[in-house]
Amino acid sequence: MATSIKDVEFSVKGEPKVKDEIPFEPQREVQTVAQQNVIFKLVGNKRNGRVYVDGIDDAVMNPKTEKRERIWLLNSADSIWQSDLVELLKDKDFMRRNRRSLLFEGGVCRIPTWDDRALEFARACRHNIGSKDRRTGSKYEFIEYDPIKQQEEAIKKEYFEIEMVLKAKDMEVNKMKKLANFLGIAFNDDFGQYKGDDGIRRELIIAAKRNPKNFEKYLDSREVEIAYLVKKAIQDAKIDLTAQGGNAIWAGGKGFIAKIPSVRKPVEYLTELAMTNSEEGRNFKEQLEQIVT
């Protein structure tokens, strides 16, 4: 019988050792615990104690009747809408014993998921920022805490901020300078030295990051272009603000532009003038675009 290579190896080394295998345990799925309470949180709350939001509110839109009416939070009631509670509201003793409030402890109100009336009231109440009938300036503004929704809103905010920063980064130089100038970014440093295009762009990127909504508002605004033309006309002495007290005139006796109110800044006022649809505004804007290059 022929001897194979494997037989020789076995006689020399013995039976090959089997490497210990690392046991694999599949990760167990996390079971979502059913939510027992819906959480509402006071906005800007600095109190550690209790805060009661009265269980009555006015001028709330009833989605069924499409009319505004008072809402009530009452024990054992089948509705929060006054139009559905006419008979109950006549019973003064019932009202005295069954009026409810929303209780916030440490800024948090926990309403059981089975408490339909309290949830309906909290969501319709005008103290709720998410309500269509929100009462702005309320001392007891609150939000419905939704961790998933809050994360979605947070990531949208981050994406929007990144988008505005990238627009500032890639903006054409002349447009970038006009917007930077409009937003009040100085082109010279504390020693009067020019910051250079990169320095100006860096500060515009910071402005976009700090206030992306304001940056977007003026990103392609005609107001930015007009304000730039007005500033340039003043800097190049094509608009004279000193020859006649309180008046803006074209230099070299080329005509009257407007009287600047004492409480207004000349650039802002003239920019607004050029943006109006009045004959005076249209004429000023046309001359401005012709004279300033």
Tab-separated table of C-alpha atoms in Angstrom:
chain	number	residue	atom	x	y	z
A	1	MET	CA	0.000	0.000	0.000
A	2	ALA	CA	1.449	3.335	-1.068
A	3	THR	CA	2.278	5.898	1.625
A	4	SER	CA	0.927	9.377	0.977
A	5	ILE	CA	2.462	12.688	1.978
A	6	LYS	CA	-0.347	13.164	4.502
A	7	ASP	CA	0.569	9.841	6.172
A	8	VAL	CA	4.191	10.961	6.530
A	9	GLU	CA	3.163	14.332	8.002
A	10	PHE	CA	0.849	12.562	10.445
A	11	SER	CA	3.594	10.219	11.639
A	12	VAL	CA	5.955	13.179	12.244
A	13	LYS	CA	3.635	15.847	13.604
A	14	GLY	CA	0.799	13.836	14.925
A	15	GLU	CA	-2.849	14.833	14.500
A	16	PRO	CA	-3.170	18.452	13.373
A	17	LYS	CA	-4.423	20.829	16.044
A	18	VAL	CA	-7.731	22.537	15.406
A	19	LYS	CA	-7.648	26.286	16.091
A	20	ASP	CA	-10.008	27.406	18.759
A	21	GLU	CA	-12.963	29.147	17.151
A	22	ILE	CA	-14.354	32.327	18.596
A	23	PRO	CA	-17.992	31.688	19.315
A	24	PHE	CA	-20.341	34.031	17.437
A	25	GLU	CA	-23.312	35.407	19.250
A	26	PRO	CA	-25.717	37.436	17.134
A	27	GLN	CA	-26.556	40.811	18.631
A	28	ARG	CA	-29.911	40.741	20.237
A	29	GLU	CA	-32.450	43.213	18.926
A	30	VAL	CA	-33.390	45.954	21.316
A	31	GLN	CA	-37.057	45.746	22.105
A	32	THR	CA	-38.850	49.093	22.075
A	33	VAL	CA	-40.706	49.637	25.308
A	34	ALA	CA	-44.250	50.834	24.789
A	35	GLN	CA	-44.532	54.514	25.697
A	36	GLN	CA	-46.498	55.000	28.914
A	37	ASN	CA	-46.559	58.803	28.953
A	38	VAL	CA	-46.459	61.654	26.494
A	39	ILE	CA	-44.036	64.289	27.708
A	40	PHE	CA	-44.461	68.042	27.417
A	41	LYS	CA	-41.680	70.459	28.435
A	42	LEU	CA	-41.841	74.123	29.380
A	43	VAL	CA	-39.670	76.341	27.182
A	44	GLY	CA	-36.981	78.360	28.936
A	45	ASN	CA	-38.112	77.101	32.317
A	46	LYS	CA	-35.855	77.976	35.259
A	47	ARG	CA	-38.192	76.850	38.016
A	48	ASN	CA	-37.628	73.625	39.910
A	49	GLY	CA	-41.067	73.580	41.495
A	50	ARG	CA	-44.542	73.083	40.125
A	51	VAL	CA	-46.193	75.126	37.392
A	52	TYR	CA	-49.903	74.831	36.655
A	53	VAL	CA	-51.288	75.717	33.223
A	54	ASP	CA	-55.001	76.370	33.637
A	55	GLY	CA	-57.274	73.911	31.842
A	56	ILE	CA	-59.131	76.573	29.896
A	57	ASP	CA	-58.154	78.442	26.746
A	58	ASP	CA	-59.908	80.713	24.275
A	59	ALA	CA	-60.086	81.276	20.528
A	60	VAL	CA	-58.904	77.811	19.549
A	61	MET	CA	-59.940	76.554	16.118
A	62	ASN	CA	-62.288	73.565	16.301
A	63	PRO	CA	-61.321	71.338	13.344
A	64	LYS	CA	-64.837	69.878	13.159
A	65	THR	CA	-66.813	73.135	13.093
A	66	GLU	CA	-63.974	75.284	11.679
A	67	LYS	CA	-64.913	77.932	14.224
A	68	ARG	CA	-62.930	79.315	17.133
A	69	GLU	CA	-64.170	78.502	20.589
A	70	ARG	CA	-63.174	77.949	24.197
A	71	ILE	CA	-61.635	74.638	25.254
A	72	TRP	CA	-61.892	73.014	28.693
A	73	LEU	CA	-59.989	70.257	30.464
A	74	LEU	CA	-62.541	68.452	32.644
A	75	ASN	CA	-62.598	65.117	34.408
A	76	SER	CA	-64.990	62.532	32.884
A	77	ALA	CA	-65.844	64.807	29.936
A	78	ASP	CA	-66.009	63.365	26.434
A	79	SER	CA	-64.740	66.512	24.733
A	80	ILE	CA	-62.662	69.621	25.316
A	81	TRP	CA	-64.804	71.852	23.066
A	82	GLN	CA	-67.298	74.218	24.656
A	83	SER	CA	-69.890	73.533	21.966
A	84	ASP	CA	-69.937	69.888	23.136
A	85	LEU	CA	-70.065	70.750	26.844
A	86	VAL	CA	-73.103	73.017	27.023
A	87	GLU	CA	-75.017	70.943	29.579
A	88	LEU	CA	-71.998	70.152	31.748
A	89	LEU	CA	-70.997	73.811	31.913
A	90	LYS	CA	-74.396	74.642	33.418
A	91	ASP	CA	-73.643	72.385	36.396
A	92	LYS	CA	-71.625	74.679	38.672
A	93	ASP	CA	-70.976	71.932	41.213
A	94	PHE	CA	-69.611	69.617	38.512
A	95	MET	CA	-67.396	72.384	37.175
A	96	ARG	CA	-66.073	73.164	40.647
A	97	ARG	CA	-65.134	69.542	41.297
A	98	ASN	CA	-63.844	68.551	37.858
A	99	ARG	CA	-61.775	71.444	36.548
A	100	ARG	CA	-58.228	70.276	35.690
A	101	SER	CA	-54.875	71.886	34.940
A	102	LEU	CA	-51.722	70.708	33.252
A	103	LEU	CA	-49.130	70.109	35.964
A	104	PHE	CA	-45.456	70.676	35.146
A	105	GLU	CA	-42.957	69.469	37.722
A	106	GLY	CA	-39.393	70.591	37.125
A	107	GLY	CA	-40.589	71.915	33.768
A	108	VAL	CA	-42.015	68.553	32.665
A	109	CYS	CA	-45.620	67.406	32.296
A	110	ARG	CA	-46.227	63.675	31.861
A	111	ILE	CA	-49.628	62.730	30.486
A	112	PRO	CA	-50.546	59.032	30.327
A	113	THR	CA	-51.196	57.776	26.817
A	114	TRP	CA	-54.703	56.714	27.857
A	115	ASP	CA	-55.674	60.241	28.991
A	116	ASP	CA	-57.216	61.306	25.681
A	117	ARG	CA	-58.777	64.567	26.879
A	118	ALA	CA	-55.594	65.849	28.528
A	119	LEU	CA	-53.567	65.018	25.418
A	120	GLU	CA	-56.106	66.686	23.151
A	121	PHE	CA	-56.162	69.778	25.349
A	122	ALA	CA	-52.360	70.004	25.609
A	123	ARG	CA	-51.974	69.731	21.841
A	124	ALA	CA	-54.708	72.254	21.026
A	125	CYS	CA	-53.871	74.722	23.800
A	126	ARG	CA	-52.334	77.971	22.556
A	127	HIS	CA	-49.463	77.734	25.060
A	128	ASN	CA	-48.198	74.813	22.965
A	129	ILE	CA	-45.597	76.026	20.467
A	130	GLY	CA	-46.694	73.303	18.070
A	131	SER	CA	-50.320	74.474	18.091
A	132	LYS	CA	-51.644	76.164	14.961
A	133	ASP	CA	-53.203	78.751	17.280
A	134	ARG	CA	-50.026	79.363	19.282
A	135	ARG	CA	-50.139	82.338	21.648
A	136	THR	CA	-46.819	84.103	21.186
A	137	GLY	CA	-45.244	85.601	24.270
A	138	SER	CA	-46.990	83.250	26.681
A	139	LYS	CA	-45.262	82.833	30.062
A	140	TYR	CA	-46.053	79.120	29.917
A	141	GLU	CA	-44.963	78.105	26.433
A	142	PHE	CA	-44.306	74.399	26.131
A	143	ILE	CA	-43.439	71.788	23.519
A	144	GLU	CA	-44.377	68.173	23.044
A	145	TYR	CA	-41.201	66.180	23.518
A	146	ASP	CA	-40.622	63.878	20.572
A	147	PRO	CA	-37.020	62.563	20.535
A	148	ILE	CA	-37.230	61.224	16.972
A	149	LYS	CA	-38.692	64.446	15.626
A	150	GLN	CA	-36.176	66.519	17.550
A	151	GLN	CA	-33.300	64.527	16.077
A	152	GLU	CA	-34.751	64.966	12.590
A	153	GLU	CA	-35.021	68.718	13.120
A	154	ALA	CA	-31.517	68.861	14.580
A	155	ILE	CA	-29.954	67.085	11.594
A	156	LYS	CA	-31.910	69.314	9.179
A	157	LYS	CA	-30.517	72.330	11.003
A	158	GLU	CA	-26.980	70.937	10.730
A	159	TYR	CA	-27.397	70.191	7.014
A	160	PHE	CA	-28.786	73.681	6.383
A	161	GLU	CA	-25.862	75.257	8.232
A	162	ILE	CA	-23.390	73.192	6.191
A	163	GLU	CA	-25.160	74.149	2.971
A	164	MET	CA	-24.899	77.876	3.745
A	165	VAL	CA	-21.232	77.529	4.748
A	166	LEU	CA	-20.459	75.805	1.444
A	167	LYS	CA	-22.241	78.568	-0.473
A	168	ALA	CA	-20.074	81.138	1.297
A	169	LYS	CA	-16.977	79.057	0.550
A	170	ASP	CA	-17.697	78.723	-3.180
A	171	MET	CA	-19.191	82.159	-3.837
A	172	GLU	CA	-17.703	84.253	-6.642
A	173	VAL	CA	-15.330	86.881	-5.233
A	174	ASN	CA	-17.231	90.045	-6.196
A	175	LYS	CA	-20.547	88.674	-4.975
A	176	MET	CA	-18.845	87.484	-1.808
A	177	LYS	CA	-17.465	90.945	-1.093
A	178	LYS	CA	-20.812	92.654	-1.704
A	179	LEU	CA	-22.601	90.320	0.678
A	180	ALA	CA	-19.839	90.606	3.285
A	181	ASN	CA	-20.008	94.378	3.057
A	182	PHE	CA	-23.795	94.322	3.427
A	183	LEU	CA	-23.564	92.101	6.513
A	184	GLY	CA	-21.188	94.558	8.141
A	185	ILE	CA	-17.957	92.605	7.745
A	186	ALA	CA	-14.960	94.951	7.815
A	187	PHE	CA	-12.478	94.589	4.963
A	188	ASN	CA	-9.575	95.980	7.040
A	189	ASP	CA	-8.141	94.658	10.311
A	190	ASP	CA	-7.537	96.579	13.545
A	191	PHE	CA	-4.320	98.033	12.075
A	192	GLY	CA	-6.058	99.289	8.939
A	193	GLN	CA	-4.574	96.558	6.773
A	194	TYR	CA	-6.677	94.895	4.063
A	195	LYS	CA	-7.664	91.366	5.138
A	196	GLY	CA	-7.489	89.960	1.629
A	197	ASP	CA	-10.119	87.877	-0.140
A	198	ASP	CA	-9.477	84.832	2.032
A	199	GLY	CA	-9.783	86.831	5.224
A	200	ILE	CA	-13.088	88.374	4.129
A	201	ARG	CA	-14.408	85.006	2.970
A	202	ARG	CA	-13.446	83.419	6.287
A	203	GLU	CA	-15.536	85.958	8.187
A	204	LEU	CA	-18.435	85.476	5.766
A	205	ILE	CA	-18.256	81.715	6.397
A	206	ILE	CA	-18.401	82.425	10.137
A	207	ALA	CA	-21.453	84.662	9.570
A	208	ALA	CA	-23.129	81.896	7.530
A	209	LYS	CA	-22.433	79.398	10.305
A	210	ARG	CA	-23.669	81.616	13.125
A	211	ASN	CA	-26.840	82.804	11.410
A	212	PRO	CA	-27.580	80.634	8.352
A	213	LYS	CA	-31.156	81.920	7.977
A	214	ASN	CA	-30.027	85.529	7.756
A	215	PHE	CA	-27.271	84.519	5.319
A	216	GLU	CA	-29.786	82.736	3.082
A	217	LYS	CA	-32.171	85.710	3.248
A	218	TYR	CA	-29.631	88.011	1.611
A	219	LEU	CA	-27.795	85.435	-0.504
A	220	ASP	CA	-29.382	86.498	-3.793
A	221	SER	CA	-31.072	89.647	-2.568
A	222	ARG	CA	-31.358	92.665	-4.831
A	223	GLU	CA	-31.025	94.785	-1.697
A	224	VAL	CA	-27.397	93.678	-1.318
A	225	GLU	CA	-26.532	94.842	-4.834
A	226	ILE	CA	-28.277	98.198	-4.424
A	227	ALA	CA	-26.717	98.833	-1.005
A	228	TYR	CA	-23.307	98.156	-2.546
A	229	LEU	CA	-23.975	100.679	-5.326
A	230	VAL	CA	-25.119	103.306	-2.824
A	231	LYS	CA	-22.035	102.806	-0.618
A	232	LYS	CA	-19.717	102.917	-3.607
A	233	ALA	CA	-21.363	106.087	-4.908
A	234	ILE	CA	-20.832	107.762	-1.533
A	235	GLN	CA	-17.237	106.496	-1.198
A	236	ASP	CA	-16.406	107.647	-4.735
A	237	ALA	CA	-17.905	111.080	-3.970
A	238	LYS	CA	-20.600	110.667	-6.626
A	239	ILE	CA	-23.281	111.208	-3.994
A	240	ASP	CA	-22.738	114.229	-1.743
A	241	LEU	CA	-24.202	114.123	1.737
A	242	THR	CA	-22.503	117.265	3.083
A	243	ALA	CA	-23.193	120.084	0.653
A	244	GLN	CA	-26.765	120.655	1.795
A	245	GLY	CA	-27.661	119.800	5.366
A	246	GLY	CA	-29.741	116.657	5.490
A	247	ASN	CA	-29.949	116.316	1.721
A	248	ALA	CA	-28.401	113.761	-0.618
A	249	ILE	CA	-27.466	115.222	-4.000
A	250	TRP	CA	-25.511	114.072	-7.012
A	251	ALA	CA	-22.010	115.507	-6.951
A	252	GLY	CA	-21.129	118.256	-9.412
A	253	GLY	CA	-24.566	119.819	-9.248
A	254	LYS	CA	-26.219	116.975	-11.169
A	255	GLY	CA	-29.392	117.108	-9.154
A	256	PHE	CA	-31.250	116.501	-5.920
A	257	ILE	CA	-31.792	112.905	-4.770
A	258	ALA	CA	-33.646	112.984	-1.449
A	259	LYS	CA	-33.815	114.535	1.991
A	260	ILE	CA	-32.423	112.099	4.579
A	261	PRO	CA	-34.436	112.020	7.840
A	262	SER	CA	-32.225	112.853	10.815
A	263	VAL	CA	-33.028	109.536	12.501
A	264	ARG	CA	-32.036	107.423	9.487
A	265	LYS	CA	-28.688	106.215	8.181
A	266	PRO	CA	-28.034	107.581	4.664
A	267	VAL	CA	-27.055	104.218	3.120
A	268	GLU	CA	-30.091	102.423	4.501
A	269	TYR	CA	-32.485	105.198	3.508
A	270	LEU	CA	-31.136	105.555	-0.020
A	271	THR	CA	-31.140	101.780	-0.467
A	272	GLU	CA	-34.801	101.664	0.530
A	273	LEU	CA	-35.529	104.559	-1.820
A	274	ALA	CA	-33.963	102.751	-4.767
A	275	MET	CA	-36.028	99.665	-3.998
A	276	THR	CA	-39.388	101.461	-3.950
A	277	ASN	CA	-41.672	101.480	-6.944
A	278	SER	CA	-42.228	105.238	-6.760
A	279	GLU	CA	-41.147	107.477	-9.634
A	280	GLU	CA	-38.513	109.034	-7.386
A	281	GLY	CA	-37.195	105.625	-6.423
A	282	ARG	CA	-37.103	104.304	-9.991
A	283	ASN	CA	-35.287	107.394	-11.240
A	284	PHE	CA	-32.700	107.201	-8.450
A	285	LYS	CA	-32.055	103.534	-9.080
A	286	GLU	CA	-31.646	104.088	-12.820
A	287	GLN	CA	-29.180	106.942	-12.294
A	288	LEU	CA	-27.332	104.924	-9.644
A	289	GLU	CA	-26.780	102.017	-12.023
A	290	GLN	CA	-25.603	104.334	-14.785
A	291	ILE	CA	-23.227	106.424	-12.706
A	292	VAL	CA	-21.653	103.752	-10.470
A	293	THR	CA	-19.403	101.300	-12.304
